[in-house]
CSV table of C-alpha atoms and ligand atoms in Angstrom, one decimal:
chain,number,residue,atom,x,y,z
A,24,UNK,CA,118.0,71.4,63.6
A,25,UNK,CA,114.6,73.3,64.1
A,26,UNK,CA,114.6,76.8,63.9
A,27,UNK,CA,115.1,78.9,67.0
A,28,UNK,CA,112.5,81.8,67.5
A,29,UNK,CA,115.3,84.9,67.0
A,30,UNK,CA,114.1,86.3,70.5
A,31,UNK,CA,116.1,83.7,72.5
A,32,UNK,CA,119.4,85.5,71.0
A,33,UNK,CA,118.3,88.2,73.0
A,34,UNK,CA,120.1,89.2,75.8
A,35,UNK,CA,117.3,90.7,77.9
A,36,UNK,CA,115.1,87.5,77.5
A,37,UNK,CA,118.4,84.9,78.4
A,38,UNK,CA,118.5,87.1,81.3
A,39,UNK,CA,115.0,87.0,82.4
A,40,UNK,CA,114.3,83.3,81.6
A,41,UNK,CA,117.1,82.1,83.5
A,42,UNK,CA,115.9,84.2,86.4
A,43,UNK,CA,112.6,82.5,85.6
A,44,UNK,CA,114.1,79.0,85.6
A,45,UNK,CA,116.4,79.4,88.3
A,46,UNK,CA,112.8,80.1,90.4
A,47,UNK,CA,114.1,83.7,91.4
A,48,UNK,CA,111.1,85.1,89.8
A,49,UNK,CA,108.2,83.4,90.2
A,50,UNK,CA,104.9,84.8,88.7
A,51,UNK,CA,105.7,88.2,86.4
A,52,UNK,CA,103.5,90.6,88.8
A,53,UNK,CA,101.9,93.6,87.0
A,54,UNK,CA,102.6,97.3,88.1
A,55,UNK,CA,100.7,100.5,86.8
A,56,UNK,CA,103.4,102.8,85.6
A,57,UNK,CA,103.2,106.8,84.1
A,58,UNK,CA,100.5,106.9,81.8
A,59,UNK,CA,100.6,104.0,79.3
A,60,UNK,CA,102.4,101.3,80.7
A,61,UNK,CA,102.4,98.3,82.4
A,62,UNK,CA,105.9,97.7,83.9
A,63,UNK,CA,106.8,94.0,85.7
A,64,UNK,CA,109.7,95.2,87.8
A,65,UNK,CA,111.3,91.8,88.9
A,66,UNK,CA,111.4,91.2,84.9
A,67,UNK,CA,112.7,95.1,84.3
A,68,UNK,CA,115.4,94.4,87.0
A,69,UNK,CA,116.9,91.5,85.7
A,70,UNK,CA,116.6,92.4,82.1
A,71,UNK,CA,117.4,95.9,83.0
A,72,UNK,CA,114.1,96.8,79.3
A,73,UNK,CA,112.3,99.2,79.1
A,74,UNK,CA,108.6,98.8,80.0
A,75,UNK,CA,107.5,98.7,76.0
A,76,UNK,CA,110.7,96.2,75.2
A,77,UNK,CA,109.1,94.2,78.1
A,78,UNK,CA,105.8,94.4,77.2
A,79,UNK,CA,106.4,92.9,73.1
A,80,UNK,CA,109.0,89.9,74.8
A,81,UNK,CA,106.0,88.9,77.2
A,82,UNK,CA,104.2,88.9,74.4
A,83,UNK,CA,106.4,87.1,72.2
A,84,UNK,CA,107.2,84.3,75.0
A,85,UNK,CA,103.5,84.1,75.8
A,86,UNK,CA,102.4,83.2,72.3
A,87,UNK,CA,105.5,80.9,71.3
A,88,UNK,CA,103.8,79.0,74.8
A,89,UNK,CA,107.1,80.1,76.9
A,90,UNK,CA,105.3,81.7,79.4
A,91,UNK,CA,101.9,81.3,80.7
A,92,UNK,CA,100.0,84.5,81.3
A,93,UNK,CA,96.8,84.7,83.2
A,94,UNK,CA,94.6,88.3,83.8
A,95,UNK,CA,94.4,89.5,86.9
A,96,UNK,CA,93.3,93.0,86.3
A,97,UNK,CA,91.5,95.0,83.7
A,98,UNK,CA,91.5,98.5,82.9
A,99,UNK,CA,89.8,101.9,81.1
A,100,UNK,CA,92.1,103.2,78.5
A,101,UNK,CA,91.4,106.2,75.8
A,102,UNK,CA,90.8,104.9,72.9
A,103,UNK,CA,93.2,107.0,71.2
A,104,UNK,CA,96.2,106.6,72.5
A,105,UNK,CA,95.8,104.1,75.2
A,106,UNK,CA,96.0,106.1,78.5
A,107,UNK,CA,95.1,104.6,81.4
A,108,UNK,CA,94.9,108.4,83.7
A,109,UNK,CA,91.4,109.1,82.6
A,110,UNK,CA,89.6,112.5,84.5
A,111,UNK,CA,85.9,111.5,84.3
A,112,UNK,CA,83.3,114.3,83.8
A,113,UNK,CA,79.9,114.3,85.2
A,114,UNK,CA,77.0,115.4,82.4
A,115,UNK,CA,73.4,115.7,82.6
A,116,UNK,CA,71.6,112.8,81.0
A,117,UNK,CA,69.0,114.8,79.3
A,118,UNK,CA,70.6,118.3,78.2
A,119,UNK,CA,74.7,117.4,78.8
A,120,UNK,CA,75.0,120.2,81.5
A,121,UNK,CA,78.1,120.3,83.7
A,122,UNK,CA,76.0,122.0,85.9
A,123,UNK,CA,74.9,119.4,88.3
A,124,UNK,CA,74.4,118.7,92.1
A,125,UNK,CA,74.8,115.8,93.8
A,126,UNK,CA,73.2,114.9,97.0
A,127,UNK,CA,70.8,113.2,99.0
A,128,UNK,CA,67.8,113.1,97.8
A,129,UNK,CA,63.7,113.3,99.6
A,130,UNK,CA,60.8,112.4,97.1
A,131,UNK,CA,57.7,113.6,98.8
A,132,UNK,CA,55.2,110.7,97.7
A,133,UNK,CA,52.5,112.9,98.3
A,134,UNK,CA,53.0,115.3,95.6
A,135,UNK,CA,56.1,113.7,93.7
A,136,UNK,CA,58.2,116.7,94.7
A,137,UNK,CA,62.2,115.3,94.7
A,138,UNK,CA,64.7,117.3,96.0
A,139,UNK,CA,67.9,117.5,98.2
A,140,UNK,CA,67.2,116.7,101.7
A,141,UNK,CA,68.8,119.8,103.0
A,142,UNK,CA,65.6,121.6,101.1
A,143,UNK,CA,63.3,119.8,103.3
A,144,UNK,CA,65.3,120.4,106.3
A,145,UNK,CA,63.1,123.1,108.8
A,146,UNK,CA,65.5,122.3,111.9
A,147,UNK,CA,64.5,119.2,113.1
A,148,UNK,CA,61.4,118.6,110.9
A,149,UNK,CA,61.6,117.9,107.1
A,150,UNK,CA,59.1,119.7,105.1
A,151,UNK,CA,58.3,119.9,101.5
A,152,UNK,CA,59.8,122.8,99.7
A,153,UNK,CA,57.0,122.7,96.8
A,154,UNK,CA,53.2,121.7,98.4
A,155,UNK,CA,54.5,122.9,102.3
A,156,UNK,CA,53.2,119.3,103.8
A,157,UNK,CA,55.3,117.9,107.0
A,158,UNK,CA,56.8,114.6,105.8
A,159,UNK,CA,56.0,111.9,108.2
A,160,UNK,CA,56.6,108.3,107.6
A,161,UNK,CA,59.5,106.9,105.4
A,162,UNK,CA,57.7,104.8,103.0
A,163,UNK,CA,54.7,106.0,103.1
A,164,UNK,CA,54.4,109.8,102.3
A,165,UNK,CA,57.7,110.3,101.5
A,166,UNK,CA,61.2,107.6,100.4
A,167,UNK,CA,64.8,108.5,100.3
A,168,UNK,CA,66.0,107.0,96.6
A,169,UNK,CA,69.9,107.9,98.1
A,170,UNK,CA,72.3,109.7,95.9
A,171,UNK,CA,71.2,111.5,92.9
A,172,UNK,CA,72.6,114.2,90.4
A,173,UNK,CA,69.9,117.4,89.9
A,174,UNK,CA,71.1,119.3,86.8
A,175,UNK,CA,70.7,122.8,87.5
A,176,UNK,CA,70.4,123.6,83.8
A,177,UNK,CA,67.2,121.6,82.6
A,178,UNK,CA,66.1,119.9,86.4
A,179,UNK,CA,66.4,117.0,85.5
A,180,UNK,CA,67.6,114.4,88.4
A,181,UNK,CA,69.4,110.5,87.6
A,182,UNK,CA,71.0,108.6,90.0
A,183,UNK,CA,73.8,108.2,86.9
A,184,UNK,CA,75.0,111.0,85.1
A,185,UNK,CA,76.2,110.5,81.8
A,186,UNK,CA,80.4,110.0,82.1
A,187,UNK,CA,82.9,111.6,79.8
A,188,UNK,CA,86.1,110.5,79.8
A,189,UNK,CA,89.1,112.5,78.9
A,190,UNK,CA,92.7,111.2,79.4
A,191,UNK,CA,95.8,113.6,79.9
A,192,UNK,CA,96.5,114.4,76.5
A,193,UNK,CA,93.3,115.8,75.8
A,194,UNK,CA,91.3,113.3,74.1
A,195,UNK,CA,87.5,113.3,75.1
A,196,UNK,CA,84.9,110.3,74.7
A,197,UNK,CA,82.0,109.0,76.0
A,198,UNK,CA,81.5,105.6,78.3
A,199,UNK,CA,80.6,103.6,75.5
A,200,UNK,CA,83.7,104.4,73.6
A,201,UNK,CA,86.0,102.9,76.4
A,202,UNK,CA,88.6,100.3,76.1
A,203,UNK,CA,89.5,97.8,78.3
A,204,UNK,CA,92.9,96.3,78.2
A,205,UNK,CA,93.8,93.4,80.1
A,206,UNK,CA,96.3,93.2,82.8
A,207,UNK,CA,98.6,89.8,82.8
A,208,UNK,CA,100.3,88.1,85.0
A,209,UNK,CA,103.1,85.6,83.9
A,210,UNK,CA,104.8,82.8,84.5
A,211,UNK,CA,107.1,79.8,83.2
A,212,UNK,CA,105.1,77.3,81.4
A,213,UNK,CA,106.9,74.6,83.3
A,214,UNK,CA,105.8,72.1,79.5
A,215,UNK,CA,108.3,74.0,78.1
A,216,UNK,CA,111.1,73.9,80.8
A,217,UNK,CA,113.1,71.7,78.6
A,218,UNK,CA,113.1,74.2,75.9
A,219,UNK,CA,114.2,76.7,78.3
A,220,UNK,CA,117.1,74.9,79.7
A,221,UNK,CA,118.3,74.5,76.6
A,222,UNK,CA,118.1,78.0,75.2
A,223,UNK,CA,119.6,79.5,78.2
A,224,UNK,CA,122.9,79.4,78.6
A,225,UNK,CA,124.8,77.7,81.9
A,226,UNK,CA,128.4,77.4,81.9
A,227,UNK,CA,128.9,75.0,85.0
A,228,UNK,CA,129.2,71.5,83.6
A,229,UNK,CA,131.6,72.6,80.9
A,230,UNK,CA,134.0,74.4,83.4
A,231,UNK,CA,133.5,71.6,85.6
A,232,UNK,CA,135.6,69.4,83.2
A,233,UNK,CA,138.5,71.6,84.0
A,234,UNK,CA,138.5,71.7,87.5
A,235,UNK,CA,141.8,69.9,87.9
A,236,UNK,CA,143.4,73.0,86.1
A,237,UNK,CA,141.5,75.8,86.8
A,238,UNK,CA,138.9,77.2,89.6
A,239,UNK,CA,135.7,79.1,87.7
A,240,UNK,CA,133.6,81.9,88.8
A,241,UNK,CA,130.0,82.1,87.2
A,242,UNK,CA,129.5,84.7,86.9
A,243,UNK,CA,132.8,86.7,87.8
A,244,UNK,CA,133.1,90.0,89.2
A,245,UNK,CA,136.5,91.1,88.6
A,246,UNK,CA,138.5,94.4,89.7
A,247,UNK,CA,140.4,95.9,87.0
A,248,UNK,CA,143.5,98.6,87.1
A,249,UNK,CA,141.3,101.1,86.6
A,250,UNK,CA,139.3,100.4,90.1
A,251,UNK,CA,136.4,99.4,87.6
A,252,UNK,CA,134.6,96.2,88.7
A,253,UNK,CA,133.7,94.2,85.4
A,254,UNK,CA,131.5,91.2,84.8
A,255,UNK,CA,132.2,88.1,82.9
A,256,UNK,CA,129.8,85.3,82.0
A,257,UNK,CA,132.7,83.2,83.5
A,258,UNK,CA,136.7,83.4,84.4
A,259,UNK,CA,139.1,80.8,85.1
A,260,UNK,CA,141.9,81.5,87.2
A,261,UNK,CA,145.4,78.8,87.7
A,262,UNK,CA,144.6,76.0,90.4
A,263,UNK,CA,147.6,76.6,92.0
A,264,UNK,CA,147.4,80.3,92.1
A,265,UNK,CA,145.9,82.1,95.4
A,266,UNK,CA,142.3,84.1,94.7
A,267,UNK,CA,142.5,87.8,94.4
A,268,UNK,CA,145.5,86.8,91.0
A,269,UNK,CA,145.1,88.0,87.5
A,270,UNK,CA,142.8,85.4,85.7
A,271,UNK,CA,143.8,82.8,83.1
A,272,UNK,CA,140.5,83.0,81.1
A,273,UNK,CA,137.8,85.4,80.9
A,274,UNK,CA,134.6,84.8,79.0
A,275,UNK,CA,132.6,87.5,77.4
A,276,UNK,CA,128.9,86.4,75.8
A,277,UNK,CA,127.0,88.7,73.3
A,278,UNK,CA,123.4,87.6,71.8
A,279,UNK,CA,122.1,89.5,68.9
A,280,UNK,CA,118.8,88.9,66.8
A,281,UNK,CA,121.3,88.8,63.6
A,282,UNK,CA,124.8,89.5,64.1
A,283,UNK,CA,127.4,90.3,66.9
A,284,UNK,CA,128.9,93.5,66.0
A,285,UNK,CA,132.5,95.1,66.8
A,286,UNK,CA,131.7,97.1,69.0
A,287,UNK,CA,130.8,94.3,71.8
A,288,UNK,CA,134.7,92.9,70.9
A,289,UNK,CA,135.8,96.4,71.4
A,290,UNK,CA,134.3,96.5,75.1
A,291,UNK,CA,135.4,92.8,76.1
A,292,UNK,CA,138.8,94.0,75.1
A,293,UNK,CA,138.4,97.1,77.5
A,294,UNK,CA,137.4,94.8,80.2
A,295,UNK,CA,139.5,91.8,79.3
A,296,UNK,CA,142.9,94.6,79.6
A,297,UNK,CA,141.7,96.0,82.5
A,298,UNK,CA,141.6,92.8,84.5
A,299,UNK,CA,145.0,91.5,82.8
A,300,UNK,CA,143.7,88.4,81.6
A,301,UNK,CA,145.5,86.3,79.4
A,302,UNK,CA,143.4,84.5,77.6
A,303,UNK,CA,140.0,85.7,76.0
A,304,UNK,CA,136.8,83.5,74.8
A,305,UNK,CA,134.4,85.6,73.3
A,306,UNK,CA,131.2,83.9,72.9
A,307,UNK,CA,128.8,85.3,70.3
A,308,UNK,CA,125.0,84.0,69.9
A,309,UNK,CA,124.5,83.1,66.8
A,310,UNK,CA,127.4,84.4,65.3
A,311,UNK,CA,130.0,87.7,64.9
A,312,UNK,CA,129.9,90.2,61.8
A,313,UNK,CA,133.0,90.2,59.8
A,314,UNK,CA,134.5,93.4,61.2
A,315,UNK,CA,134.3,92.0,64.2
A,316,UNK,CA,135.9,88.6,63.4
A,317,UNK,CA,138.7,90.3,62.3
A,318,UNK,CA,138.9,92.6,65.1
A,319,UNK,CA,138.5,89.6,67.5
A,320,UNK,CA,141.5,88.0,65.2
A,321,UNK,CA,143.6,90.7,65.9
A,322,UNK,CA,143.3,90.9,69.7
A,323,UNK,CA,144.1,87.2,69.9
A,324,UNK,CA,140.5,85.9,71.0
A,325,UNK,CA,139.3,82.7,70.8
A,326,UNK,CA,135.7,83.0,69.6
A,327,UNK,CA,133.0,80.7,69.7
A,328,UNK,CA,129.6,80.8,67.6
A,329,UNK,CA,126.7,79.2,68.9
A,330,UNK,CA,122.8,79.1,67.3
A,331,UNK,CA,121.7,77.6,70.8
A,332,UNK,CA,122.9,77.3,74.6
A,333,UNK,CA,124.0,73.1,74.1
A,334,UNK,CA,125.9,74.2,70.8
A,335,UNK,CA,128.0,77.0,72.6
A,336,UNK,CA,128.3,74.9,75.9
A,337,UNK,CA,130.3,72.0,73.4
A,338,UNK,CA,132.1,74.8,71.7
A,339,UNK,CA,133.4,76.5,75.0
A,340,UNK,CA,134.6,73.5,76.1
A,341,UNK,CA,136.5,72.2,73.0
A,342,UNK,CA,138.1,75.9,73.4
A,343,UNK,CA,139.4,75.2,76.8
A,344,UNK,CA,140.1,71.8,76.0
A,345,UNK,CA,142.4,73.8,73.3
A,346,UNK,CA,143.5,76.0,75.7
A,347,UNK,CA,144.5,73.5,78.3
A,348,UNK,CA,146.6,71.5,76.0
A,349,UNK,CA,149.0,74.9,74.8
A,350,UNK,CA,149.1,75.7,78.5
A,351,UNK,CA,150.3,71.9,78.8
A,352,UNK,CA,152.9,72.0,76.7
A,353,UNK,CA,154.2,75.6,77.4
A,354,UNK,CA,157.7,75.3,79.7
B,412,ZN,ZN1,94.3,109.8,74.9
B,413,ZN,ZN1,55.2,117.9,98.5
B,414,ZN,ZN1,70.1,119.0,82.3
């Protein structure tokens, strides 16, 4: 068998691609959020990551081909720490005053005089401040060159100001030392759908084998004593017995880039008590640590191991074939 990428065996990314190939997310949209990060929130609220866990599994899928990612935006980011809430300071080209004015702008052609238009203004006439002349006719004794910064230290007038950038923690740099970092946009890569399917796990068709004995929920969203509502992957609950009854089977399903610990037995116990169900499958991708094998023994769990989605799908249903033929020959 070919070697599955570990990040499959994680629970936030079988979450998000089945949300991905059930087509209840469509295209990964890109969202500016705080200071650093890029957040996708339909992927954050199905995998329920963080921004940065989100940001290296994008990544991840993207470059094993998973998903396909196009750029829809770019942005400035300090080069130091890769803040995008740059404050952008104006400084004079020549002597890197902060001192500057910025206006509209009169260059008398006549005498080359340049200066704010409001220093021309004499009520409704416009007269030059330095040789005294009435200007006359725009483009020929005087032009208006728009917008332009007048340093008040030096003189000196640009229509660009030199920029310098400083982001919220302080670090300072000049235009040329920006960096741009892509935004991306995601989506399935619908070559590699068949990977997908199989690396994601779906439950139905093995249930479905067992429909004359039991009725399935996929998921199940089951009450427990406690007024607690738990999830299971699945539950089965008696044919013959009406809904709202205690269930037969309930499923629990734990991915791990190694190993299943105890701790994930410990809480399908909690759950699996709660609802008084009588029989437990825990499902661990791609296996259970020792301490939690034995722990798992001990509560009387069936548990299956599975490196991919086909393997456990076989295993869970040789389980409830197993299941269904004690129940068979019980009184
Ligand atoms: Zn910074
Ligand atoms: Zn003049
Ligand atoms: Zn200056």
């Amino acid at each position: 068998m070919a070697e599955v990428p570990s990040i499959f065996r994680k629970e936030e990314v079988q979450r998000l691609l089945r949300a991905l190939r059930d087509g209840k997310i469509e295209v990964l949209e890109p969202k500016f959020d705080g200071e650093h990060s890029i957040s996708y929130p339909a992927a954050a609220d199905v995998t329920g990551a963080s921004a940065e866990e989100l940001e290296s599994i994008l990544n991840e899928l993207s470059s094993l081909g998973v998903l396909s990612s196009s750029v829809v935006d770019n942005v400035a980011i300090c080069l130091t720490c890769g803040s995008f809430r740059l404050m952008i300071q104006a400084r004079c080209l020549t002597c890197g005053s902060p001192n500057l004015l910025r206006g509209v702008m009169i260059e008398h052609l006549a005498c080359g005089h340049l200066d704010l238009e409001e220093n021309f203004k004499k009520g409704e006439r416009l007269i030059c401040p330095r040789c005294g002349k009435t200007l006359k006719t725009i483009g020929v004794d005087y032009r208006r060159p728009g917008v332009l910064y007048r340093c008040l230290s030096c003189g000196g007038v640009s229509p660009n100001p030199r920029k310098r950038y400083t982001c919220t923690s302080g670090h300072s740099f000049d235009e040329g030392d920006l960096v741009i970092r892509e935004v991306k946009s995601y989506k399935l890569n619908p070559a590699k759908r068949a990977l997908i399917e199989e690396e994601t796990v779906e439950f139905k068709p093995a249930l479905e084998k067992f429909s004359d004995i039991w009725r399935f929920e996929v998921p199940a969203l089951i009450k427990g004593q406690s007024g607690v509502e738990h999830e299971f992957p699945f539950a089965l609950w008696p044919n013959e017995e009406a809904s709202g009854g205690k269930p037969d089977v309930v499923a629990e399903l734990s991915t791990h880039e190694k190993e299943v610990n105890l701790t994930q037995v410990l809480a399908f116990q909690a759950k699996a008590a709660d609802v008084e169900a009588s029989r437990k499958i825990f499902m661990a991708m791609p296996k259970l640590d020792a301490k939690g094998r034995l722990l798992s023994s001990n509560y009387g769990m069936h548990v299956v191991e599975a490196k991919t989605a086909r393997e456990l799908h076989e295993k869970v249903a040789n389980v409830l074939q197993q299941i269904a033929s004690k129940g068979k020959r019980r009184p």
